[in-house]
């Protein structure tokens, strides 16, 4: 799909594909890098489209420290955040529905907008002997 027709890829479709492929969250800059590399689209289009997606609730944001990350909002999910490489991965599992129910039940009036599990991914964990 890297032939002459790639410029016809609609920016919205491409940005959705970038986020789907990430299987988690990306900063706007990371989305821009991937989208521009694939299609040569104008960087400002990437930021505009992400802002539009957020308004339409197609994506949701998760702020880690000062980094705003964007992820698909197509399915409820929790997030793991690596304190080493800052990668945000989406966890899509039916059991998360139970967690939301638990929060709703035990904290009346509390509407969970995100579940974040912090830690270190396998690549960032020190070797067992350290
Ligand atoms: Zn998310
Ligand atoms: Zn990591």
Coordinates of C-alpha atoms and ligand atoms in Angstrom, one line a residue:
X1 CA 0.0 0.0 0.0
X2 CA 2.9 2.3 -0.4
X3 CA 2.3 2.9 -4.1
X4 CA 1.2 6.0 -5.9
X5 CA -2.3 5.9 -4.4
X6 CA -1.3 6.4 -0.9
X7 CA -1.8 10.2 -1.0
X8 CA -5.5 9.5 -1.5
X9 CA -5.7 7.9 1.9
X10 CA -8.0 10.2 3.9
X11 CA -6.2 11.7 6.9
X12 CA -8.9 10.6 9.3
X13 CA -8.7 7.0 8.2
X14 CA -5.0 7.0 8.4
X15 CA -4.9 8.6 11.9
X16 CA -7.3 6.0 13.1
X17 CA -5.1 3.3 11.6
X18 CA -2.0 4.7 13.4
X19 CA -3.9 4.7 16.7
X20 CA -5.2 1.2 16.1
X21 CA -1.8 -0.1 15.3
X22 CA -0.3 1.5 18.4
X23 CA -2.6 -0.7 20.5
X24 CA -2.5 1.9 23.2
X25 CA -2.0 5.6 23.5
X26 CA 0.4 7.9 21.5
X27 CA 1.3 11.6 22.0
X28 CA 0.1 13.9 19.3
X29 CA 3.8 14.2 18.2
X30 CA 4.1 10.4 17.8
X31 CA 0.9 10.2 15.8
X32 CA 2.2 13.1 13.6
X33 CA 5.5 11.3 13.0
X34 CA 3.9 8.1 11.9
X35 CA 1.2 9.7 9.8
X36 CA 3.5 12.1 8.1
X37 CA 6.0 9.3 7.4
X38 CA 3.3 7.1 5.9
X39 CA 1.4 9.7 3.9
X40 CA 3.2 13.0 3.8
X41 CA 0.2 14.7 5.2
X42 CA 0.4 18.1 6.6
X43 CA 1.4 18.0 10.3
X44 CA -1.3 20.6 11.2
X45 CA -3.9 18.2 9.7
X46 CA -2.8 15.6 12.3
X47 CA -3.3 17.9 15.3
X48 CA -6.6 19.3 13.9
X49 CA -7.9 15.8 13.3
X50 CA -6.9 14.6 16.8
X51 CA -8.7 17.6 18.3
X52 CA -11.8 16.8 16.2
X53 CA -11.7 13.1 17.2
X54 CA -11.5 14.1 20.9
X55 CA -14.6 16.4 20.5
X56 CA -16.4 13.5 18.8
X57 CA -15.2 11.1 21.5
X58 CA -13.6 8.9 18.9
X59 CA -10.4 9.2 20.9
X60 CA -9.9 10.0 24.6
X61 CA -6.8 11.4 26.2
X62 CA -4.8 10.3 29.1
X63 CA -2.3 12.7 30.7
X64 CA 0.9 11.1 32.0
X65 CA 2.9 13.8 33.8
X66 CA 2.9 16.6 31.3
X67 CA 2.4 14.4 28.2
X68 CA -1.1 14.2 26.7
X69 CA -1.6 10.9 25.0
X70 CA -4.4 9.9 22.6
X71 CA -6.0 6.5 22.4
X72 CA -9.0 5.0 20.6
X73 CA -12.2 5.3 22.6
X74 CA -14.0 2.5 20.7
X75 CA -13.9 0.1 23.6
X76 CA -13.6 0.6 27.3
X77 CA -10.1 -0.2 28.4
X78 CA -7.6 0.3 31.2
X79 CA -4.1 1.5 30.7
X80 CA -0.7 0.3 31.7
X81 CA 1.9 3.1 31.8
X82 CA 5.6 2.2 31.9
X83 CA 7.6 4.4 34.1
X84 CA 10.7 3.6 32.1
X85 CA 9.8 4.2 28.4
X86 CA 6.4 5.9 29.1
X87 CA 4.6 3.6 26.7
X88 CA 0.9 3.5 27.3
X89 CA -0.8 0.2 26.5
X90 CA -4.5 -0.4 26.3
X91 CA -5.9 -3.4 28.2
X92 CA -9.1 -4.6 26.8
X93 CA -10.7 -7.2 29.0
X94 CA -14.2 -7.9 30.1
X95 CA -13.1 -8.0 33.7
X96 CA -12.5 -4.2 33.5
X97 CA -16.3 -3.8 33.4
X98 CA -16.4 -5.4 36.9
X99 CA -13.9 -2.9 38.1
X100 CA -16.0 0.0 36.8
X101 CA -19.1 -1.5 38.5
X102 CA -17.1 -1.8 41.7
X103 CA -16.1 1.9 41.6
X104 CA -19.6 2.9 40.8
X105 CA -21.0 0.9 43.7
X106 CA -18.4 1.7 46.4
X107 CA -17.9 5.3 45.5
X108 CA -21.3 6.6 44.9
X109 CA -21.3 9.4 42.3
X110 CA -17.8 8.6 41.1
X111 CA -17.7 8.1 37.4
X112 CA -14.4 6.5 36.3
X113 CA -13.0 8.0 33.2
X114 CA -9.8 6.1 33.1
X115 CA -8.0 3.2 34.8
X116 CA -4.2 3.5 35.0
X117 CA -1.8 0.8 36.1
X118 CA 1.7 2.0 36.5
X119 CA 4.8 -0.1 36.4
X120 CA 7.7 -1.2 34.2
X121 CA 7.5 -3.1 31.0
X122 CA 9.6 -6.2 30.4
X123 CA 12.1 -4.2 28.4
X124 CA 12.5 -1.5 31.1
X125 CA 12.7 -3.9 34.1
X126 CA 16.2 -4.3 35.6
X127 CA 17.7 -7.7 35.3
X128 CA 16.8 -10.0 38.2
X129 CA 20.4 -9.7 39.7
X130 CA 20.3 -5.9 39.9
Ligands
LIG1 ZN1 -7.3 4.8 26.6
LIG2 ZN1 9.1 0.4 29.3

